[in-house]
CSV table of C-alpha atoms and ligand atoms in Angstrom, one decimal:
chain,number,residue,atom,x,y,z
A,1,MET,CA,0.0,0.0,0.0
A,2,ARG,CA,1.2,3.5,-0.8
A,3,SER,CA,1.8,6.1,1.9
A,4,LYS,CA,-0.7,9.0,2.1
A,5,VAL,CA,0.2,12.7,2.0
A,6,THR,CA,-2.3,15.5,2.6
A,7,VAL,CA,-1.5,19.0,1.5
A,8,VAL,CA,-3.8,21.7,3.1
A,9,GLY,CA,-4.0,24.8,1.0
A,10,ALA,CA,-4.3,24.4,-2.8
A,11,GLY,CA,-2.7,27.7,-3.7
A,12,ASN,CA,0.7,28.0,-5.4
A,13,VAL,CA,2.8,26.3,-2.8
A,14,GLY,CA,0.3,23.6,-1.9
A,15,ALA,CA,-0.6,22.7,-5.5
A,16,THR,CA,3.0,22.5,-6.6
A,17,THR,CA,3.8,20.4,-3.6
A,18,ALA,CA,0.9,18.0,-4.4
A,19,GLN,CA,2.1,17.9,-8.0
A,20,ARG,CA,5.6,17.0,-7.1
A,21,VAL,CA,4.6,14.2,-4.7
A,22,HIS,CA,2.1,12.8,-7.2
A,23,GLU,CA,4.8,12.8,-9.9
A,24,PHE,CA,7.2,10.8,-7.7
A,25,GLY,CA,4.4,8.2,-7.4
A,26,TYR,CA,5.3,7.0,-3.9
A,27,ALA,CA,2.3,8.4,-2.1
A,28,ASP,CA,-1.4,9.0,-2.7
A,29,VAL,CA,-2.2,12.6,-2.3
A,30,VAL,CA,-5.2,14.5,-0.9
A,31,LEU,CA,-5.4,18.3,-1.6
A,32,VAL,CA,-7.6,20.3,0.8
A,33,ASP,CA,-8.7,23.9,0.4
A,34,VAL,CA,-11.7,26.0,1.6
A,35,VAL,CA,-12.4,27.3,-1.9
A,36,GLU,CA,-15.2,25.3,-3.4
A,37,ASP,CA,-14.1,23.1,-6.4
A,38,LEU,CA,-10.5,24.5,-6.5
A,39,PRO,CA,-8.7,21.5,-4.9
A,40,GLN,CA,-11.0,19.1,-6.8
A,41,GLY,CA,-10.2,20.8,-10.1
A,42,LYS,CA,-6.4,21.0,-9.6
A,43,ALA,CA,-6.3,17.4,-8.3
A,44,LEU,CA,-8.2,16.0,-11.3
A,45,ASP,CA,-5.9,17.9,-13.7
A,46,MET,CA,-2.9,16.4,-12.0
A,47,LEU,CA,-4.5,12.9,-11.9
A,48,GLU,CA,-5.0,13.1,-15.7
A,49,SER,CA,-1.2,13.7,-16.1
A,50,GLY,CA,-0.7,10.2,-14.6
A,51,PRO,CA,-0.7,8.2,-17.9
A,52,VAL,CA,1.8,10.6,-19.4
A,53,ILE,CA,4.2,10.8,-16.5
A,54,GLY,CA,3.8,7.2,-15.4
A,55,SER,CA,2.3,7.8,-12.0
A,56,ASP,CA,-0.3,5.4,-10.7
A,57,ALA,CA,-0.7,7.3,-7.4
A,58,SER,CA,-4.1,8.7,-6.7
A,59,ILE,CA,-4.7,12.4,-6.1
A,60,ILE,CA,-8.0,13.9,-5.0
A,61,GLY,CA,-9.2,17.3,-4.0
A,62,SER,CA,-11.6,18.1,-1.2
A,63,ASN,CA,-13.1,20.9,0.9
A,64,GLY,CA,-13.2,18.6,3.9
A,65,TYR,CA,-10.9,16.3,5.8
A,66,GLU,CA,-12.6,12.9,5.6
A,67,ALA,CA,-10.6,11.8,2.5
A,68,SER,CA,-7.4,12.8,4.3
A,69,ALA,CA,-8.0,10.3,7.2
A,70,ASN,CA,-4.9,8.5,8.4
A,71,SER,CA,-2.4,10.4,6.4
A,72,ASP,CA,1.2,9.7,7.1
A,73,VAL,CA,2.3,13.2,6.4
A,74,VAL,CA,0.3,16.5,6.3
A,75,VAL,CA,1.7,19.6,4.8
A,76,ILE,CA,0.0,22.9,5.9
A,77,THR,CA,0.3,25.7,3.4
A,78,ALA,CA,-3.1,27.2,4.1
A,79,GLY,CA,-3.1,30.9,4.8
A,80,ILE,CA,-3.5,34.3,3.3
A,81,ALA,CA,-0.8,36.5,1.9
A,82,ARG,CA,-0.2,40.0,3.4
A,83,ARG,CA,-2.5,42.5,1.6
A,84,PRO,CA,-1.9,46.2,1.3
A,85,GLY,CA,-2.9,48.0,4.5
A,86,MET,CA,-2.6,44.9,6.6
A,87,SER,CA,-0.2,45.0,9.5
A,88,ARG,CA,2.3,42.3,10.3
A,89,ASP,CA,0.3,41.5,13.4
A,90,ASP,CA,-3.0,41.3,11.4
A,91,LEU,CA,-1.4,38.8,9.1
A,92,LEU,CA,0.0,36.9,12.1
A,93,LEU,CA,-3.4,36.6,13.8
A,94,THR,CA,-5.3,35.7,10.6
A,95,ASN,CA,-2.9,32.9,9.7
A,96,MET,CA,-2.8,31.9,13.4
A,97,LYS,CA,-6.6,31.3,13.3
A,98,ILE,CA,-6.4,29.5,9.9
A,99,THR,CA,-3.6,27.2,11.1
A,100,THR,CA,-5.2,26.5,14.4
A,101,ALA,CA,-8.5,25.5,12.7
A,102,VAL,CA,-6.6,23.4,10.1
A,103,THR,CA,-4.5,21.7,12.8
A,104,GLN,CA,-7.6,20.7,14.8
A,105,GLU,CA,-9.0,18.9,11.7
A,106,VAL,CA,-5.7,17.3,10.9
A,107,VAL,CA,-5.3,15.9,14.4
A,108,LYS,CA,-8.8,14.6,14.4
A,109,HIS,CA,-8.5,12.8,11.1
A,110,SER,CA,-4.8,11.8,11.2
A,111,PRO,CA,-3.9,11.3,14.8
A,112,SER,CA,-0.6,9.6,14.0
A,113,CYS,CA,0.7,11.9,11.2
A,114,ILE,CA,3.7,14.0,10.9
A,115,ILE,CA,3.0,17.7,10.2
A,116,ILE,CA,5.1,19.9,8.1
A,117,ALA,CA,4.0,23.6,8.5
A,118,VAL,CA,4.9,26.1,5.8
A,119,THR,CA,2.5,29.0,6.3
A,120,ASN,CA,4.2,32.3,7.1
A,121,PRO,CA,5.3,33.8,9.4
A,122,LEU,CA,6.9,30.4,9.5
A,123,ASP,CA,8.5,30.0,12.9
A,124,ALA,CA,5.5,31.4,14.7
A,125,MET,CA,3.1,29.3,12.7
A,126,VAL,CA,5.1,26.1,13.4
A,127,GLN,CA,4.9,26.9,17.1
A,128,ASN,CA,1.1,27.5,16.8
A,129,VAL,CA,0.6,24.2,15.0
A,130,TYR,CA,2.8,22.4,17.5
A,131,GLU,CA,0.9,23.8,20.4
A,132,SER,CA,-2.5,23.3,18.8
A,133,SER,CA,-1.8,19.7,17.8
A,134,GLY,CA,-0.8,18.3,21.2
A,135,PHE,CA,1.6,16.1,19.3
A,136,PRO,CA,5.1,15.2,20.6
A,137,ARG,CA,7.7,17.6,19.2
A,138,ASN,CA,9.2,15.1,16.8
A,139,ARG,CA,6.0,15.1,14.8
A,140,VAL,CA,5.7,18.8,14.0
A,141,PHE,CA,8.3,20.9,12.2
A,142,GLY,CA,8.5,23.6,9.6
A,143,MET,CA,10.1,24.1,6.2
A,144,ALA,CA,12.3,27.2,5.8
A,145,GLY,CA,15.9,26.3,6.2
A,146,VAL,CA,16.0,23.9,3.2
A,147,LEU,CA,14.7,26.7,1.0
A,148,ASP,CA,17.0,29.4,2.5
A,149,THR,CA,19.9,26.9,2.0
A,150,ALA,CA,18.9,26.1,-1.5
A,151,ARG,CA,19.0,29.7,-2.4
A,152,PHE,CA,22.4,30.2,-0.8
A,153,ARG,CA,23.7,27.0,-2.6
A,154,THR,CA,22.3,28.2,-6.0
A,155,PHE,CA,24.1,31.6,-5.7
A,156,ILE,CA,27.4,29.9,-4.6
A,157,ALA,CA,27.2,27.5,-7.5
A,158,GLN,CA,26.6,30.3,-9.9
A,159,GLU,CA,29.4,32.4,-8.5
A,160,LEU,CA,31.9,29.5,-8.8
A,161,ASP,CA,30.5,28.0,-12.0
A,162,VAL,CA,30.2,24.6,-10.3
A,163,SER,CA,27.5,22.0,-9.9
A,164,VAL,CA,24.8,22.8,-7.3
A,165,GLU,CA,25.1,19.2,-6.2
A,166,ASP,CA,28.6,19.9,-4.9
A,167,VAL,CA,27.6,22.8,-2.7
A,168,GLN,CA,26.8,22.0,0.9
A,169,ALA,CA,25.5,24.7,3.3
A,170,TYR,CA,23.6,25.1,6.5
A,171,VAL,CA,21.5,27.9,7.9
A,172,LEU,CA,20.2,28.3,11.4
A,173,GLY,CA,17.5,30.6,12.8
A,174,GLY,CA,14.4,32.2,11.4
A,175,HIS,CA,13.3,32.3,7.8
A,176,GLY,CA,14.6,34.9,5.4
A,177,ASP,CA,15.9,38.1,7.0
A,178,ASP,CA,16.7,36.3,10.2
A,179,MET,CA,18.6,33.4,8.7
A,180,VAL,CA,22.0,32.7,10.1
A,181,PRO,CA,24.2,31.0,7.5
A,182,LEU,CA,26.9,28.8,9.0
A,183,VAL,CA,29.6,29.9,6.6
A,184,ARG,CA,32.2,27.7,8.4
A,185,TYR,CA,30.2,24.7,7.4
A,186,THR,CA,29.7,25.7,3.8
A,187,THR,CA,31.7,23.6,1.5
A,188,VAL,CA,32.1,23.0,-2.3
A,189,GLY,CA,33.1,19.4,-3.0
A,190,GLY,CA,34.3,19.2,0.6
A,191,ILE,CA,36.4,22.3,0.3
A,192,PRO,CA,35.6,25.1,2.8
A,193,ILE,CA,34.0,28.1,1.0
A,194,SER,CA,36.7,30.4,2.6
A,195,GLU,CA,39.3,28.7,0.4
A,196,LEU,CA,37.4,29.6,-2.8
A,197,LEU,CA,35.7,33.0,-2.2
A,198,ASP,CA,36.8,35.9,-0.2
A,199,GLU,CA,34.7,37.1,2.8
A,200,ASP,CA,33.1,40.0,0.9
A,201,GLN,CA,32.0,37.7,-1.9
A,202,VAL,CA,30.5,35.3,0.6
A,203,GLN,CA,28.7,38.1,2.4
A,204,LYS,CA,27.1,39.3,-0.8
A,205,LEU,CA,25.8,35.8,-1.5
A,206,VAL,CA,24.5,35.6,2.1
A,207,ILE,CA,22.6,38.8,1.7
A,208,ARG,CA,21.1,37.8,-1.6
A,209,ALA,CA,20.0,34.4,0.0
A,210,ARG,CA,18.5,36.2,3.0
A,211,GLN,CA,16.5,38.5,0.7
A,212,GLY,CA,15.7,35.7,-1.8
A,213,GLY,CA,12.0,35.6,-1.0
A,214,GLY,CA,11.7,39.4,-1.6
A,215,GLU,CA,13.6,39.2,-4.8
A,216,ILE,CA,11.1,36.7,-6.2
A,217,VAL,CA,8.1,38.8,-4.9
A,218,ALA,CA,9.5,41.9,-6.6
A,219,LEU,CA,9.7,40.0,-9.9
A,220,LEU,CA,6.4,38.2,-9.8
A,221,LYS,CA,4.5,41.4,-8.8
A,222,GLN,CA,1.7,39.1,-7.5
A,223,GLY,CA,2.2,36.3,-5.0
A,224,SER,CA,5.4,34.8,-3.7
A,225,ALA,CA,7.8,32.0,-4.5
A,226,TYR,CA,6.6,28.4,-4.9
A,227,TYR,CA,8.8,26.3,-7.1
A,228,ALA,CA,11.8,26.2,-4.8
A,229,PRO,CA,9.6,26.2,-1.7
A,230,SER,CA,7.6,23.1,-2.9
A,231,ALA,CA,10.8,21.3,-3.9
A,232,SER,CA,12.1,22.0,-0.4
A,233,ILE,CA,8.9,20.6,1.2
A,234,VAL,CA,9.1,17.5,-0.9
A,235,GLN,CA,12.7,16.8,0.2
A,236,MET,CA,11.4,16.7,3.8
A,237,VAL,CA,8.3,14.6,2.9
A,238,GLU,CA,10.6,12.2,1.2
A,239,ALA,CA,13.0,12.0,4.1
A,240,VAL,CA,10.1,11.0,6.3
A,241,LEU,CA,8.3,8.6,3.9
A,242,LEU,CA,11.5,6.9,2.9
A,243,ASP,CA,13.0,7.0,6.4
A,244,LYS,CA,16.1,8.6,4.9
A,245,LYS,CA,17.6,10.0,8.1
A,246,ARG,CA,18.6,13.2,6.2
A,247,ILE,CA,20.4,15.9,8.0
A,248,LEU,CA,18.5,19.0,7.0
A,249,PRO,CA,17.7,22.4,8.6
A,250,ALA,CA,14.2,22.5,10.0
A,251,CYS,CA,12.2,24.7,12.3
A,252,ALA,CA,11.8,22.5,15.4
A,253,TYR,CA,10.6,23.0,19.0
A,254,LEU,CA,13.7,23.4,21.2
A,255,GLU,CA,13.8,22.3,24.8
A,256,GLY,CA,17.1,23.7,25.9
A,257,GLU,CA,19.1,22.9,22.8
A,258,TYR,CA,21.3,25.9,21.8
A,259,GLY,CA,20.3,27.4,25.2
A,260,ILE,CA,16.7,28.0,23.8
A,261,ASN,CA,13.7,26.7,25.6
A,262,GLY,CA,10.1,26.5,24.5
A,263,LEU,CA,10.5,28.0,21.0
A,264,CYS,CA,10.4,26.8,17.4
A,265,VAL,CA,13.6,27.9,15.7
A,266,GLY,CA,15.5,26.7,12.7
A,267,VAL,CA,18.3,24.1,13.5
A,268,PRO,CA,19.9,21.1,11.8
A,269,VAL,CA,17.9,18.0,12.5
A,270,LYS,CA,17.9,14.3,11.5
A,271,LEU,CA,14.7,13.6,9.6
A,272,GLY,CA,13.3,10.1,9.2
A,273,ALA,CA,10.2,8.0,9.6
A,274,ASN,CA,9.7,9.4,13.1
A,275,GLY,CA,10.0,13.0,11.9
A,276,VAL,CA,12.6,15.0,13.8
A,277,GLU,CA,14.6,12.0,15.2
A,278,LYS,CA,17.4,14.2,16.6
A,279,ILE,CA,18.2,17.8,17.0
A,280,ILE,CA,21.8,18.2,16.0
A,281,GLU,CA,23.7,20.5,18.3
A,282,ILE,CA,26.9,22.0,16.9
A,283,LYS,CA,29.3,24.4,18.7
A,284,LEU,CA,28.6,27.9,17.6
A,285,THR,CA,30.9,30.9,17.6
A,286,ALA,CA,29.8,33.8,19.8
A,287,ASP,CA,28.6,35.7,16.7
A,288,GLU,CA,26.5,32.8,15.5
A,289,GLN,CA,25.0,32.2,19.0
A,290,THR,CA,24.1,35.9,19.2
A,291,ALA,CA,22.5,35.8,15.8
A,292,LEU,CA,20.5,32.6,16.7
A,293,GLU,CA,19.3,34.2,19.9
A,294,GLY,CA,18.3,37.3,18.0
A,295,SER,CA,16.2,35.0,15.7
A,296,ALA,CA,14.7,33.3,18.7
A,297,ALA,CA,13.8,36.7,20.2
A,298,SER,CA,11.9,37.7,17.0
A,299,VAL,CA,10.0,34.4,17.2
A,300,LYS,CA,9.2,35.0,20.9
A,301,GLU,CA,7.8,38.5,20.1
A,302,LEU,CA,5.3,36.9,17.6
A,303,ILE,CA,4.4,34.2,20.1
A,304,ASP,CA,3.7,36.8,22.7
A,305,VAL,CA,1.3,38.6,20.3
A,306,MET,CA,-0.4,35.3,19.6
A,307,ARG,CA,-0.7,34.4,23.3
A,308,LYS,CA,-2.2,37.8,24.1
A,309,ALA,CA,-4.7,37.5,21.3
A,310,LYS,CA,-5.7,34.0,22.4
A,311,ALA,CA,-6.1,35.1,26.0
A,312,GLU,CA,-8.4,37.9,24.7
A,313,GLY,CA,-10.5,35.2,23.0
A,314,ALA,CA,-9.1,35.3,19.4
B,401,APR,N1,-8.2,25.8,5.0
B,401,APR,C1,-7.7,25.4,3.9
B,401,APR,N2,-7.2,26.2,3.0
B,401,APR,C2,-7.2,27.5,3.2
B,401,APR,C3,-7.7,28.0,4.4
B,401,APR,C4,-8.3,27.1,5.4
B,401,APR,N3,-8.8,27.5,6.5
B,401,APR,N4,-7.6,29.4,4.4
B,401,APR,C5,-6.9,29.7,3.3
B,401,APR,N5,-6.7,28.6,2.5
B,401,APR,C6,-6.1,28.4,1.2
B,401,APR,C7,-6.5,29.5,0.3
B,401,APR,O1,-7.8,29.3,-0.3
B,401,APR,C8,-5.4,29.4,-0.8
B,401,APR,O2,-5.8,28.5,-1.9
B,401,APR,O3,-4.7,28.5,1.3
B,401,APR,C9,-4.2,28.8,-0.1
B,401,APR,C10,-3.0,29.7,0.0
B,401,APR,O4,-2.5,29.8,-1.3
B,401,APR,P1,-1.8,31.1,-1.9
B,401,APR,O5,-2.5,32.3,-1.5
B,401,APR,O6,-1.5,30.8,-3.4
B,401,APR,O7,-0.4,31.1,-1.1
B,401,APR,P2,0.9,30.3,-1.4
B,401,APR,O8,1.8,31.1,-2.4
B,401,APR,O9,0.6,28.9,-1.8
B,401,APR,O10,1.6,30.3,0.0
B,401,APR,C11,1.1,29.6,1.1
B,401,APR,O11,3.1,29.3,2.2
B,401,APR,O12,5.3,30.1,1.7
B,401,APR,C12,4.1,30.3,2.5
B,401,APR,O13,4.1,32.7,2.7
B,401,APR,C13,3.4,31.6,2.1
B,401,APR,O14,1.9,31.6,4.0
B,401,APR,C14,2.1,31.4,2.6
B,401,APR,C15,1.9,29.9,2.3
């Protein structure tokens, strides 16, 4: 029997994720969205690509969660994008309500699943999903670091004119602006990046990777990135379904690791069939530790806004 993956949110990120999983063929897919007929239409379109691409996996769309029952992995991309005139906190609280409601349904229908949260603001939404789920921390994590790292790797490969496959990099901390690249651990074919590029060149690439999401938004004019985000999500889905024990950056709930307690922050983890099987702790320099703590402090600010709103009945 095939595994089952549910993707909640049939927008750009969700639909592209569903498409990639369906194309791999190793899991049946359920695509859920609140918009009537949208997930059904997209799923049927993808299903009809099966004979051409050689995938026998099933893919169906739904406005409810019955069809998603007993999923192995659930990816949450549901949310709204920031609209003109909307404050950061308005977006935070709107997406908090959406992800809380989605998580309740997911937990009810797939009590043993592993949840990958993707909705922005990422770290705060992962924390909200984790707390709303009541799941152990290994079964809830977020996708951001794989994408930030992929952007950094792309720019390094371009700069050096080498294969992207030979570039290894790690980022810690929050998504985007808050990311903390571990330049010391960035290698090209095993060679430290410091041997190949000078510090200024590396810093330029770091800045471009940090602002990578904004660069795409500015080009698209409408909406945000989804090809690289969905590829990054699918790498994590695969690590779980195929029990690959990949070492990847993920947003995970920390209980004292890196001196951070009770917050979801991006760190390197081992991802396998049990989700986050291990949080990998590496020694940080003082600057890296300060940057990571800065990232954690930004997450904490958002968590405080969410807690206050919940206490007031949001
Ligand atoms: N349940 C299910 N789906 C929902 C709900 C809900 N309660 N609320 C909204 N959605 C759906 C919307 O109908 C829409 O189809 O979520 C989808 C979001 O899709 P897009 O607006 O296209 O956004 P997308 O680009 O896919 O990004 C989704 O991922 O990377 C992050 O910042 C991004 O938070 C955003 C999320």
